[in-house]
Amino acid sequence: MRMEYVEAVLAVVELVPAGSAVAYGDVSELLGSGGPRQVGAVLSHYGSGVPWWRVLRASGHAPEGHEAGALRRYLDEGTPLRGDYGSFLRTGEGRWRVDLSAARWQPTDGELDRVDTIAAALERRLHGLSVADDGMSV
């Protein structure tokens, strides 16, 4: 996996505010690159320093194997939830998920500008887009 992509995914994830969430596919759409699996792979390998719990499956389920830790963070941040998360906290049993329709991050214009800057830089770095140094370019 190219480090340019890793850095871009992590930069977008850092923009997602507390109490909000996005699906893996939302991140790839914002970047205009990769897909949900690539975003998941980045977070799996490099995501410990960013709010990884704010990125989840489109169903609203927390990252597999990290449900308990994510749930504590969702509760601390006031993230909208559905289901029996109380039983899950007490016993490890009980089905729950993030209410993604209520929690989905709606970036402000300023945040969208930052995402656009990140996506444009990624595009340039991945595809080597630059102005030719041929003396003929304006």
PDB file of C-alpha atoms in Angstrom:
ATOM      1  CA  MET A   1       0.000   0.000   0.000  1.00  0.00           C
ATOM      2  CA  ARG A   2       1.376   3.377  -0.976  1.00  0.00           C
ATOM      3  CA  MET A   3       2.204   5.680   1.904  1.00  0.00           C
ATOM      4  CA  GLU A   4       0.602   8.598   0.048  1.00  0.00           C
ATOM      5  CA  TYR A   5      -2.737   6.820   0.301  1.00  0.00           C
ATOM      6  CA  VAL A   6      -2.165   5.890   3.945  1.00  0.00           C
ATOM      7  CA  GLU A   7      -1.401   9.505   4.854  1.00  0.00           C
ATOM      8  CA  ALA A   8      -4.461  10.808   2.984  1.00  0.00           C
ATOM      9  CA  VAL A   9      -6.830   8.327   4.662  1.00  0.00           C
ATOM     10  CA  LEU A  10      -5.460   9.173   8.091  1.00  0.00           C
ATOM     11  CA  ALA A  11      -5.751  12.914   7.398  1.00  0.00           C
ATOM     12  CA  VAL A  12      -9.437  12.556   6.457  1.00  0.00           C
ATOM     13  CA  VAL A  13     -10.189  10.378   9.484  1.00  0.00           C
ATOM     14  CA  GLU A  14      -8.671  13.040  11.741  1.00  0.00           C
ATOM     15  CA  LEU A  15     -11.274  15.505  10.435  1.00  0.00           C
ATOM     16  CA  VAL A  16     -14.264  13.429  11.597  1.00  0.00           C
ATOM     17  CA  PRO A  17     -15.493  15.128  14.791  1.00  0.00           C
ATOM     18  CA  ALA A  18     -16.375  13.442  18.074  1.00  0.00           C
ATOM     19  CA  GLY A  19     -19.900  12.029  18.094  1.00  0.00           C
ATOM     20  CA  SER A  20     -19.884  11.579  14.315  1.00  0.00           C
ATOM     21  CA  ALA A  21     -19.020   8.597  12.156  1.00  0.00           C
ATOM     22  CA  VAL A  22     -18.460   7.641   8.529  1.00  0.00           C
ATOM     23  CA  ALA A  23     -18.377   4.371   6.652  1.00  0.00           C
ATOM     24  CA  TYR A  24     -15.168   3.089   5.089  1.00  0.00           C
ATOM     25  CA  GLY A  25     -16.687   3.794   1.678  1.00  0.00           C
ATOM     26  CA  ASP A  26     -17.404   7.412   2.652  1.00  0.00           C
ATOM     27  CA  VAL A  27     -13.690   7.993   3.216  1.00  0.00           C
ATOM     28  CA  SER A  28     -12.751   6.497  -0.151  1.00  0.00           C
ATOM     29  CA  GLU A  29     -15.453   8.581  -1.866  1.00  0.00           C
ATOM     30  CA  LEU A  30     -14.210  11.766  -0.231  1.00  0.00           C
ATOM     31  CA  LEU A  31     -10.691  10.982  -1.438  1.00  0.00           C
ATOM     32  CA  GLY A  32     -11.830   9.858  -4.876  1.00  0.00           C
ATOM     33  CA  SER A  33      -9.442   6.935  -4.545  1.00  0.00           C
ATOM     34  CA  GLY A  34      -9.374   3.386  -3.262  1.00  0.00           C
ATOM     35  CA  GLY A  35     -12.384   1.679  -1.782  1.00  0.00           C
ATOM     36  CA  PRO A  36     -13.816   0.541   1.545  1.00  0.00           C
ATOM     37  CA  ARG A  37     -11.405  -2.396   1.848  1.00  0.00           C
ATOM     38  CA  GLN A  38      -8.373  -0.192   1.262  1.00  0.00           C
ATOM     39  CA  VAL A  39      -9.557   2.286   3.883  1.00  0.00           C
ATOM     40  CA  GLY A  40     -10.110  -0.600   6.310  1.00  0.00           C
ATOM     41  CA  ALA A  41      -6.625  -1.938   5.608  1.00  0.00           C
ATOM     42  CA  VAL A  42      -5.077   1.471   6.277  1.00  0.00           C
ATOM     43  CA  LEU A  43      -6.885   1.787   9.595  1.00  0.00           C
ATOM     44  CA  SER A  44      -6.066  -1.794  10.541  1.00  0.00           C
ATOM     45  CA  HIS A  45      -2.337  -1.251  10.036  1.00  0.00           C
ATOM     46  CA  TYR A  46      -1.811   2.465  10.683  1.00  0.00           C
ATOM     47  CA  GLY A  47      -4.908   3.816  12.429  1.00  0.00           C
ATOM     48  CA  SER A  48      -3.959   3.652  16.092  1.00  0.00           C
ATOM     49  CA  GLY A  49      -3.041   7.354  16.176  1.00  0.00           C
ATOM     50  CA  VAL A  50      -6.330   8.621  14.722  1.00  0.00           C
ATOM     51  CA  PRO A  51      -9.967   8.237  15.833  1.00  0.00           C
ATOM     52  CA  TRP A  52     -10.361   4.863  14.065  1.00  0.00           C
ATOM     53  CA  TRP A  53     -13.633   4.113  15.900  1.00  0.00           C
ATOM     54  CA  ARG A  54     -15.340   6.870  13.909  1.00  0.00           C
ATOM     55  CA  VAL A  55     -14.944   4.846  10.702  1.00  0.00           C
ATOM     56  CA  LEU A  56     -17.081   1.738  10.468  1.00  0.00           C
ATOM     57  CA  ARG A  57     -19.012  -0.588   8.225  1.00  0.00           C
ATOM     58  CA  ALA A  58     -21.931   0.825   6.242  1.00  0.00           C
ATOM     59  CA  SER A  59     -24.226  -1.194   8.525  1.00  0.00           C
ATOM     60  CA  GLY A  60     -23.072   0.892  11.504  1.00  0.00           C
ATOM     61  CA  HIS A  61     -21.238  -1.987  13.162  1.00  0.00           C
ATOM     62  CA  ALA A  62     -17.939  -1.231  14.851  1.00  0.00           C
ATOM     63  CA  PRO A  63     -14.670  -2.609  13.495  1.00  0.00           C
ATOM     64  CA  GLU A  64     -14.564  -6.357  14.133  1.00  0.00           C
ATOM     65  CA  GLY A  65     -12.626  -7.305  17.233  1.00  0.00           C
ATOM     66  CA  HIS A  66     -12.766  -3.756  18.573  1.00  0.00           C
ATOM     67  CA  GLU A  67     -16.432  -3.530  19.508  1.00  0.00           C
ATOM     68  CA  ALA A  68     -15.941  -3.062  23.276  1.00  0.00           C
ATOM     69  CA  GLY A  69     -13.295  -0.343  22.936  1.00  0.00           C
ATOM     70  CA  ALA A  70     -15.247   1.429  20.226  1.00  0.00           C
ATOM     71  CA  LEU A  71     -18.473   1.292  22.236  1.00  0.00           C
ATOM     72  CA  ARG A  72     -16.820   2.994  25.215  1.00  0.00           C
ATOM     73  CA  ARG A  73     -15.602   5.764  22.919  1.00  0.00           C
ATOM     74  CA  TYR A  74     -19.027   6.145  21.269  1.00  0.00           C
ATOM     75  CA  LEU A  75     -20.646   6.524  24.678  1.00  0.00           C
ATOM     76  CA  ASP A  76     -17.999   9.035  25.810  1.00  0.00           C
ATOM     77  CA  GLU A  77     -18.524  11.086  22.639  1.00  0.00           C
ATOM     78  CA  GLY A  78     -22.320  10.874  22.584  1.00  0.00           C
ATOM     79  CA  THR A  79     -22.437   9.044  19.267  1.00  0.00           C
ATOM     80  CA  PRO A  80     -26.021   7.976  18.411  1.00  0.00           C
ATOM     81  CA  LEU A  81     -26.451   4.215  18.922  1.00  0.00           C
ATOM     82  CA  ARG A  82     -29.123   1.600  18.265  1.00  0.00           C
ATOM     83  CA  GLY A  83     -29.717  -1.702  19.989  1.00  0.00           C
ATOM     84  CA  ASP A  84     -28.840  -3.303  23.294  1.00  0.00           C
ATOM     85  CA  TYR A  85     -25.450  -1.756  23.983  1.00  0.00           C
ATOM     86  CA  GLY A  86     -26.116  -1.803  27.747  1.00  0.00           C
ATOM     87  CA  SER A  87     -26.197  -5.603  27.798  1.00  0.00           C
ATOM     88  CA  PHE A  88     -23.090  -5.674  25.642  1.00  0.00           C
ATOM     89  CA  LEU A  89     -21.267  -3.500  28.173  1.00  0.00           C
ATOM     90  CA  ARG A  90     -22.351  -5.678  31.104  1.00  0.00           C
ATOM     91  CA  THR A  91     -22.010  -9.148  29.606  1.00  0.00           C
ATOM     92  CA  GLY A  92     -20.411  -8.907  26.173  1.00  0.00           C
ATOM     93  CA  GLU A  93     -23.741 -10.068  24.729  1.00  0.00           C
ATOM     94  CA  GLY A  94     -26.280  -7.924  22.951  1.00  0.00           C
ATOM     95  CA  ARG A  95     -26.536  -6.567  19.459  1.00  0.00           C
ATOM     96  CA  TRP A  96     -25.946  -2.882  18.826  1.00  0.00           C
ATOM     97  CA  ARG A  97     -24.580  -0.535  16.207  1.00  0.00           C
ATOM     98  CA  VAL A  98     -23.951   3.128  15.535  1.00  0.00           C
ATOM     99  CA  ASP A  99     -27.022   4.878  14.138  1.00  0.00           C
ATOM    100  CA  LEU A 100     -25.158   5.936  11.019  1.00  0.00           C
ATOM    101  CA  SER A 101     -28.115   7.860   9.618  1.00  0.00           C
ATOM    102  CA  ALA A 102     -27.997  10.139  12.681  1.00  0.00           C
ATOM    103  CA  ALA A 103     -24.221  10.061  13.272  1.00  0.00           C
ATOM    104  CA  ARG A 104     -22.938  10.401   9.689  1.00  0.00           C
ATOM    105  CA  TRP A 105     -20.478  13.267   9.410  1.00  0.00           C
ATOM    106  CA  GLN A 106     -21.715  16.167   7.331  1.00  0.00           C
ATOM    107  CA  PRO A 107     -18.545  18.175   6.632  1.00  0.00           C
ATOM    108  CA  THR A 108     -18.739  21.943   6.786  1.00  0.00           C
ATOM    109  CA  ASP A 109     -17.566  23.953   3.787  1.00  0.00           C
ATOM    110  CA  GLY A 110     -14.231  24.480   5.508  1.00  0.00           C
ATOM    111  CA  GLU A 111     -13.852  20.764   6.212  1.00  0.00           C
ATOM    112  CA  LEU A 112     -14.761  19.958   2.600  1.00  0.00           C
ATOM    113  CA  ASP A 113     -12.084  22.395   1.446  1.00  0.00           C
ATOM    114  CA  ARG A 114      -9.552  20.535   3.612  1.00  0.00           C
ATOM    115  CA  VAL A 115     -10.719  17.180   2.208  1.00  0.00           C
ATOM    116  CA  ASP A 116     -10.419  18.570  -1.331  1.00  0.00           C
ATOM    117  CA  THR A 117      -6.873  19.711  -0.584  1.00  0.00           C
ATOM    118  CA  ILE A 118      -5.979  16.264   0.771  1.00  0.00           C
ATOM    119  CA  ALA A 119      -7.585  14.517  -2.231  1.00  0.00           C
ATOM    120  CA  ALA A 120      -5.858  16.799  -4.756  1.00  0.00           C
ATOM    121  CA  ALA A 121      -2.466  16.239  -3.115  1.00  0.00           C
ATOM    122  CA  LEU A 122      -3.086  12.483  -3.163  1.00  0.00           C
ATOM    123  CA  GLU A 123      -4.004  12.591  -6.844  1.00  0.00           C
ATOM    124  CA  ARG A 124      -0.827  14.509  -7.693  1.00  0.00           C
ATOM    125  CA  ARG A 125       1.367  12.179  -5.647  1.00  0.00           C
ATOM    126  CA  LEU A 126      -0.187   8.962  -6.953  1.00  0.00           C
ATOM    127  CA  HIS A 127      -0.213   9.969 -10.570  1.00  0.00           C
ATOM    128  CA  GLY A 128       2.818  12.215 -10.709  1.00  0.00           C
ATOM    129  CA  LEU A 129       0.764  15.094 -12.033  1.00  0.00           C
ATOM    130  CA  SER A 130       2.781  18.224 -12.336  1.00  0.00           C
ATOM    131  CA  VAL A 131       3.388  20.936 -14.843  1.00  0.00           C
ATOM    132  CA  ALA A 132       5.881  19.829 -17.461  1.00  0.00           C
ATOM    133  CA  ASP A 133       9.205  21.622 -17.316  1.00  0.00           C
ATOM    134  CA  ASP A 134       9.463  21.962 -21.089  1.00  0.00           C
ATOM    135  CA  GLY A 135       9.465  25.750 -21.311  1.00  0.00           C
ATOM    136  CA  MET A 136       6.190  25.623 -23.249  1.00  0.00           C
ATOM    137  CA  SER A 137       3.695  25.238 -20.398  1.00  0.00           C
ATOM    138  CA  VAL A 138       1.940  28.265 -19.021  1.00  0.00           C
TER     139      VAL A 138
END
